[in-house]
C-alpha atoms as a PDB file:
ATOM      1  CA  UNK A   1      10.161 -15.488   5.690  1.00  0.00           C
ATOM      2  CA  UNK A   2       9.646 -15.068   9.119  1.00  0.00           C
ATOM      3  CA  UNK A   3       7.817 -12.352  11.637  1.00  0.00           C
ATOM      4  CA  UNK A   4      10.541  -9.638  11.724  1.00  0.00           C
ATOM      5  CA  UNK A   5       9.594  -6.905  14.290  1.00  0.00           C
ATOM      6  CA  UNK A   6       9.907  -3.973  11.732  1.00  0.00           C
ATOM      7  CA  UNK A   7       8.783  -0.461  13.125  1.00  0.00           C
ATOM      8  CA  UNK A   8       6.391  -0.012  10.130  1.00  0.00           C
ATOM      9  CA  UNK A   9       3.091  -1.374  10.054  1.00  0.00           C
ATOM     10  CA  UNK A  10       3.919  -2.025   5.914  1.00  0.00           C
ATOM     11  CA  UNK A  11       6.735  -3.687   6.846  1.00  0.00           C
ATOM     12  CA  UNK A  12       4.958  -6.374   9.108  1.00  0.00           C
ATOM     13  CA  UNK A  13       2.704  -6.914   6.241  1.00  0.00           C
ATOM     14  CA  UNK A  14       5.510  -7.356   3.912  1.00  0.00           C
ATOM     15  CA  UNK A  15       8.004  -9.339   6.167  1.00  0.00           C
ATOM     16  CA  UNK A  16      10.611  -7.182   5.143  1.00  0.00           C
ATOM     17  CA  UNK A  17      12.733  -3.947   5.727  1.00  0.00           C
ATOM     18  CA  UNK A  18      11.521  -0.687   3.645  1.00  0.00           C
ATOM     19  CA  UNK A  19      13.867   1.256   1.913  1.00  0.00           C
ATOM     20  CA  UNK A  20      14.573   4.869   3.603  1.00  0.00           C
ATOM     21  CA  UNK A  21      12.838   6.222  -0.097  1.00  0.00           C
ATOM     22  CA  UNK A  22      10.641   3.543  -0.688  1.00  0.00           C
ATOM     23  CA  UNK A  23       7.512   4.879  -2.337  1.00  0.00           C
ATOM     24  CA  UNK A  24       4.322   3.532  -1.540  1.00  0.00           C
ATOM     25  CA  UNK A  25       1.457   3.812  -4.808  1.00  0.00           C
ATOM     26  CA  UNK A  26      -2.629   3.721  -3.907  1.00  0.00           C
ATOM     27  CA  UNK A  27      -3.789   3.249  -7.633  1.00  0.00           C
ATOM     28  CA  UNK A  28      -7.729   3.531  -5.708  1.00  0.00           C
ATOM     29  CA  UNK A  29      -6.572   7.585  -4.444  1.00  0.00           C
ATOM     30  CA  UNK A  30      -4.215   8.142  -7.406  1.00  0.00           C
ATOM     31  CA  UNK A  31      -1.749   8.935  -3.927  1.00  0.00           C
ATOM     32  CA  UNK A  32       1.770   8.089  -3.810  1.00  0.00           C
ATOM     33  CA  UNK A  33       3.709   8.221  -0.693  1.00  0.00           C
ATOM     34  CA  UNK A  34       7.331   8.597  -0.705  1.00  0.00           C
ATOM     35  CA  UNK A  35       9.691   8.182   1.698  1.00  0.00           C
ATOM     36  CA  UNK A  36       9.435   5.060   4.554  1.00  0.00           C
ATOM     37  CA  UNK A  37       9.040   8.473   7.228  1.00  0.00           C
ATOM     38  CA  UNK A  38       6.440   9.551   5.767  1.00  0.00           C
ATOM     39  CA  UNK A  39       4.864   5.712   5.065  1.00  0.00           C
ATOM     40  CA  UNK A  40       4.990   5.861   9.117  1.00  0.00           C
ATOM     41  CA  UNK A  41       3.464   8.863   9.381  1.00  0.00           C
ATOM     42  CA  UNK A  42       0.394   8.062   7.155  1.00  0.00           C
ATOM     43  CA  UNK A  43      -0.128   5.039   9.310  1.00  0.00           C
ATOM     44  CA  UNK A  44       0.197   6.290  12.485  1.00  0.00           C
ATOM     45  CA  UNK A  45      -3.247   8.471  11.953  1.00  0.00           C
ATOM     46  CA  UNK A  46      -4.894   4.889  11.691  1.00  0.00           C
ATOM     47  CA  UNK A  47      -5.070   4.387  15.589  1.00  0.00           C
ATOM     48  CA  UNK A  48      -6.952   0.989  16.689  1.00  0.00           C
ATOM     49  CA  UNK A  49      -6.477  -0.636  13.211  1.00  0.00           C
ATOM     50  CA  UNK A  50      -6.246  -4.200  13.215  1.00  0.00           C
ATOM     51  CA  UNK A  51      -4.867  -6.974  10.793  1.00  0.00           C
ATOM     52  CA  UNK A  52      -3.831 -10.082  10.378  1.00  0.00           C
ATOM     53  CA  UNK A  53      -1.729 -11.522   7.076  1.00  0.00           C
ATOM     54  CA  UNK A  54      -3.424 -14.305   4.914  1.00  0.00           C
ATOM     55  CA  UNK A  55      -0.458 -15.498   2.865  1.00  0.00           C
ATOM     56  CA  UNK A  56       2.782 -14.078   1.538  1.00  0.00           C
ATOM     57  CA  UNK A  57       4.365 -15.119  -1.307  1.00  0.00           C
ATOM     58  CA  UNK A  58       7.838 -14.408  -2.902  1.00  0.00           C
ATOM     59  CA  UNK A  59       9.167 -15.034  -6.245  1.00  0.00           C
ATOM     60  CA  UNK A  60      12.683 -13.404  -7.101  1.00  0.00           C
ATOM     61  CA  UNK A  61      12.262  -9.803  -6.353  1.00  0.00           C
ATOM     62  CA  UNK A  62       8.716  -9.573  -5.795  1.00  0.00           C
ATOM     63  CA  UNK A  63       6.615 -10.293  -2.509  1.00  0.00           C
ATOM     64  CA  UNK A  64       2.744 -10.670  -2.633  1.00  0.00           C
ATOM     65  CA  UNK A  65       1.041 -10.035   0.459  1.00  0.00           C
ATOM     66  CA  UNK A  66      -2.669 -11.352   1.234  1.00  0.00           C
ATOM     67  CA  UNK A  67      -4.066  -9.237   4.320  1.00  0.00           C
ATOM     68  CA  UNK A  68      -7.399  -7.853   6.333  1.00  0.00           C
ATOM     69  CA  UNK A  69      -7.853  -5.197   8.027  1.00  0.00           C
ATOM     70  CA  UNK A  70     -10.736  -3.301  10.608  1.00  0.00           C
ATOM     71  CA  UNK A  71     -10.123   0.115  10.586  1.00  0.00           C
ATOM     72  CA  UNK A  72     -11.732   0.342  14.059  1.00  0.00           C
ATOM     73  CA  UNK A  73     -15.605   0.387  12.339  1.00  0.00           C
ATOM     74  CA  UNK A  74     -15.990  -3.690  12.709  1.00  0.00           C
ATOM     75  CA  UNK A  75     -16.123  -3.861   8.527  1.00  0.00           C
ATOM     76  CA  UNK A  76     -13.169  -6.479   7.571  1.00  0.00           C
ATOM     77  CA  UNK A  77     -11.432  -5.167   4.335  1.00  0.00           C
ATOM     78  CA  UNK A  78      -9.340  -7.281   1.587  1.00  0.00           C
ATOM     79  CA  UNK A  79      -6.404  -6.410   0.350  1.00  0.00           C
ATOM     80  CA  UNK A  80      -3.307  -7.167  -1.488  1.00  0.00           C
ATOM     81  CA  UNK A  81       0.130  -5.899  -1.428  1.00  0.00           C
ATOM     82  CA  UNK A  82       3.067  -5.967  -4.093  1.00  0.00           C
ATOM     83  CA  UNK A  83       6.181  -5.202  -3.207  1.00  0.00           C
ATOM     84  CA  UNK A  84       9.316  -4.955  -5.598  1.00  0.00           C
ATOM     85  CA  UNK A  85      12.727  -5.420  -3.468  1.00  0.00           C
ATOM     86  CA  UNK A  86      15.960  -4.815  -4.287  1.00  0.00           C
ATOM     87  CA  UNK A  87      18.505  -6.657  -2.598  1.00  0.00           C
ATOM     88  CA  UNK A  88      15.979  -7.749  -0.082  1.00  0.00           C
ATOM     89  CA  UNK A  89      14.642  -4.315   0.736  1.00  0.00           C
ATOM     90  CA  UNK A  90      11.235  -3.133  -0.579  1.00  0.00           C
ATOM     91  CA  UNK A  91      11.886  -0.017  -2.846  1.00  0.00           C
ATOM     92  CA  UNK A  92       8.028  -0.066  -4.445  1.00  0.00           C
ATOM     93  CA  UNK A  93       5.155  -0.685  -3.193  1.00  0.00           C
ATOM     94  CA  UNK A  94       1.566  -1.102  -4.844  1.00  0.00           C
ATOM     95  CA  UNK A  95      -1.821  -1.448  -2.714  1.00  0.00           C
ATOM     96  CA  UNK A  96      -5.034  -2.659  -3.680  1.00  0.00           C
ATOM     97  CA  UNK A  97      -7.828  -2.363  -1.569  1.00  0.00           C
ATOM     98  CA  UNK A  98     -11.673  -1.355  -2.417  1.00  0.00           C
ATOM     99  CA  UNK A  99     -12.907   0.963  -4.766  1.00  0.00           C
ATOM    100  CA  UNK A 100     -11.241   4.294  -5.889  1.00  0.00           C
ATOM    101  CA  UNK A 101     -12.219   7.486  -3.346  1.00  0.00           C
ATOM    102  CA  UNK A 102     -10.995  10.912  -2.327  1.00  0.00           C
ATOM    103  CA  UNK A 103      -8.226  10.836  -0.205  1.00  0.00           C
ATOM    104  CA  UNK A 104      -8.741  12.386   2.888  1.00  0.00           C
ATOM    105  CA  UNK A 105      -7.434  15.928   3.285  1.00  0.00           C
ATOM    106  CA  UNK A 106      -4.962  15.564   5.999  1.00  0.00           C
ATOM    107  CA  UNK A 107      -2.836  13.406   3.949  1.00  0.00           C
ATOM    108  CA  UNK A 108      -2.116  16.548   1.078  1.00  0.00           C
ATOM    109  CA  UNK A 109       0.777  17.478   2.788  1.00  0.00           C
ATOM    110  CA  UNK A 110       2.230  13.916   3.240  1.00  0.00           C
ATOM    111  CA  UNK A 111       1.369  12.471  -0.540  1.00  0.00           C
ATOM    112  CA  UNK A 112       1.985  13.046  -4.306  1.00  0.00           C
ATOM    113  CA  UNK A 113      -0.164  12.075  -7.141  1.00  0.00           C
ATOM    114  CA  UNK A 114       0.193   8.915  -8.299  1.00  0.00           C
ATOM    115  CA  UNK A 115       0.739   9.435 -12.509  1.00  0.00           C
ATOM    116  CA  UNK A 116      -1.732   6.941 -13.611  1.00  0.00           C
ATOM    117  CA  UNK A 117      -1.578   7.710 -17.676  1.00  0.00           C
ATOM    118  CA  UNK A 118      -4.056   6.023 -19.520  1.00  0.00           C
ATOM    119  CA  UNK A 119      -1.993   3.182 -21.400  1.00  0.00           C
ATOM    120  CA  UNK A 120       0.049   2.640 -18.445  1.00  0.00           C
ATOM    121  CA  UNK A 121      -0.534   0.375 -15.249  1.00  0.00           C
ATOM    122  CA  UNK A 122      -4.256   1.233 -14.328  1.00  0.00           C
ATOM    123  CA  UNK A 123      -5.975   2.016 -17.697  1.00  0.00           C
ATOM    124  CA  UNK A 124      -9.020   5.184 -17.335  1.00  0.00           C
ATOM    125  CA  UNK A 125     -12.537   3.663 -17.609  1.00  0.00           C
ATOM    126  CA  UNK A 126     -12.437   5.021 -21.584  1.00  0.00           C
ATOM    127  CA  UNK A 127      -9.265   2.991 -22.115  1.00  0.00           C
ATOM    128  CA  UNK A 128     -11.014   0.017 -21.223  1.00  0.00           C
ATOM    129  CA  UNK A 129     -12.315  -2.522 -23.846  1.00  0.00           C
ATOM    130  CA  UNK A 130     -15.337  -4.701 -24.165  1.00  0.00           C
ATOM    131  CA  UNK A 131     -14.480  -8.780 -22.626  1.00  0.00           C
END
């Protein structure tokens, strides 16, 4: 995949187009953000953020996305990104990144909460089980 010039920062991570109602999960904010509008929106209150992609990696309909970022505070942050396409557009998207935290309140009116049941995806601490 090459370096398409996508107008979404998620989409230059990803290397490909967003859906128009792809939804975009943060399993560390329980948010969900739905809609590639309002995936734009989100990012554009993250003036002076840098990144650079590590490696990206596709395997049917699935594209893995190794990045870092500086949110403008000079602390480099890990993270990956899943995407699930169909028919070459991202429809899902999954983010992991740090530790789970409040969102911030300005994004209330621009996410949902992200259903996170306990047997599902991302298991509650007492649905965890001793290694």
């Amino acid at each position: 995949m090459g370096e398409p010039a996508h107008s979404t920062r998620l989409e230059r991570i990803l290397g490909v187009r967003l859906s128009e109602d792809a939804v975009r999960q943060w399993p560390q904010s329980g948010e969900l953000i739905r809609g590639r509008s309002r995936i734009a929106d989100v990012e554009s209150h993250f003036v002076g953020l840098r990144l650079g992609v590590g490696r990206r990696h596709s395997c049917g309909n699935t594209v893995v996305v190794e990045w870092s970022t500086d949110y403008g505070d000079g602390r480099v942050y890990r993270n990956v990104s899943i995407a699930e396409l169909d028919n070459g557009t991202a429809v899902r998207v999954t983010d992991y990144w740090g530790e789970p935290f409040t969102p911030p309140v300005w994004r209330q009116t621009l996410a949902e909460s992200l259903e996170m049941p306990a047997d599902g995806t991302w298991p509650t601490a007492d649905a965890l089980t001793q290694d």
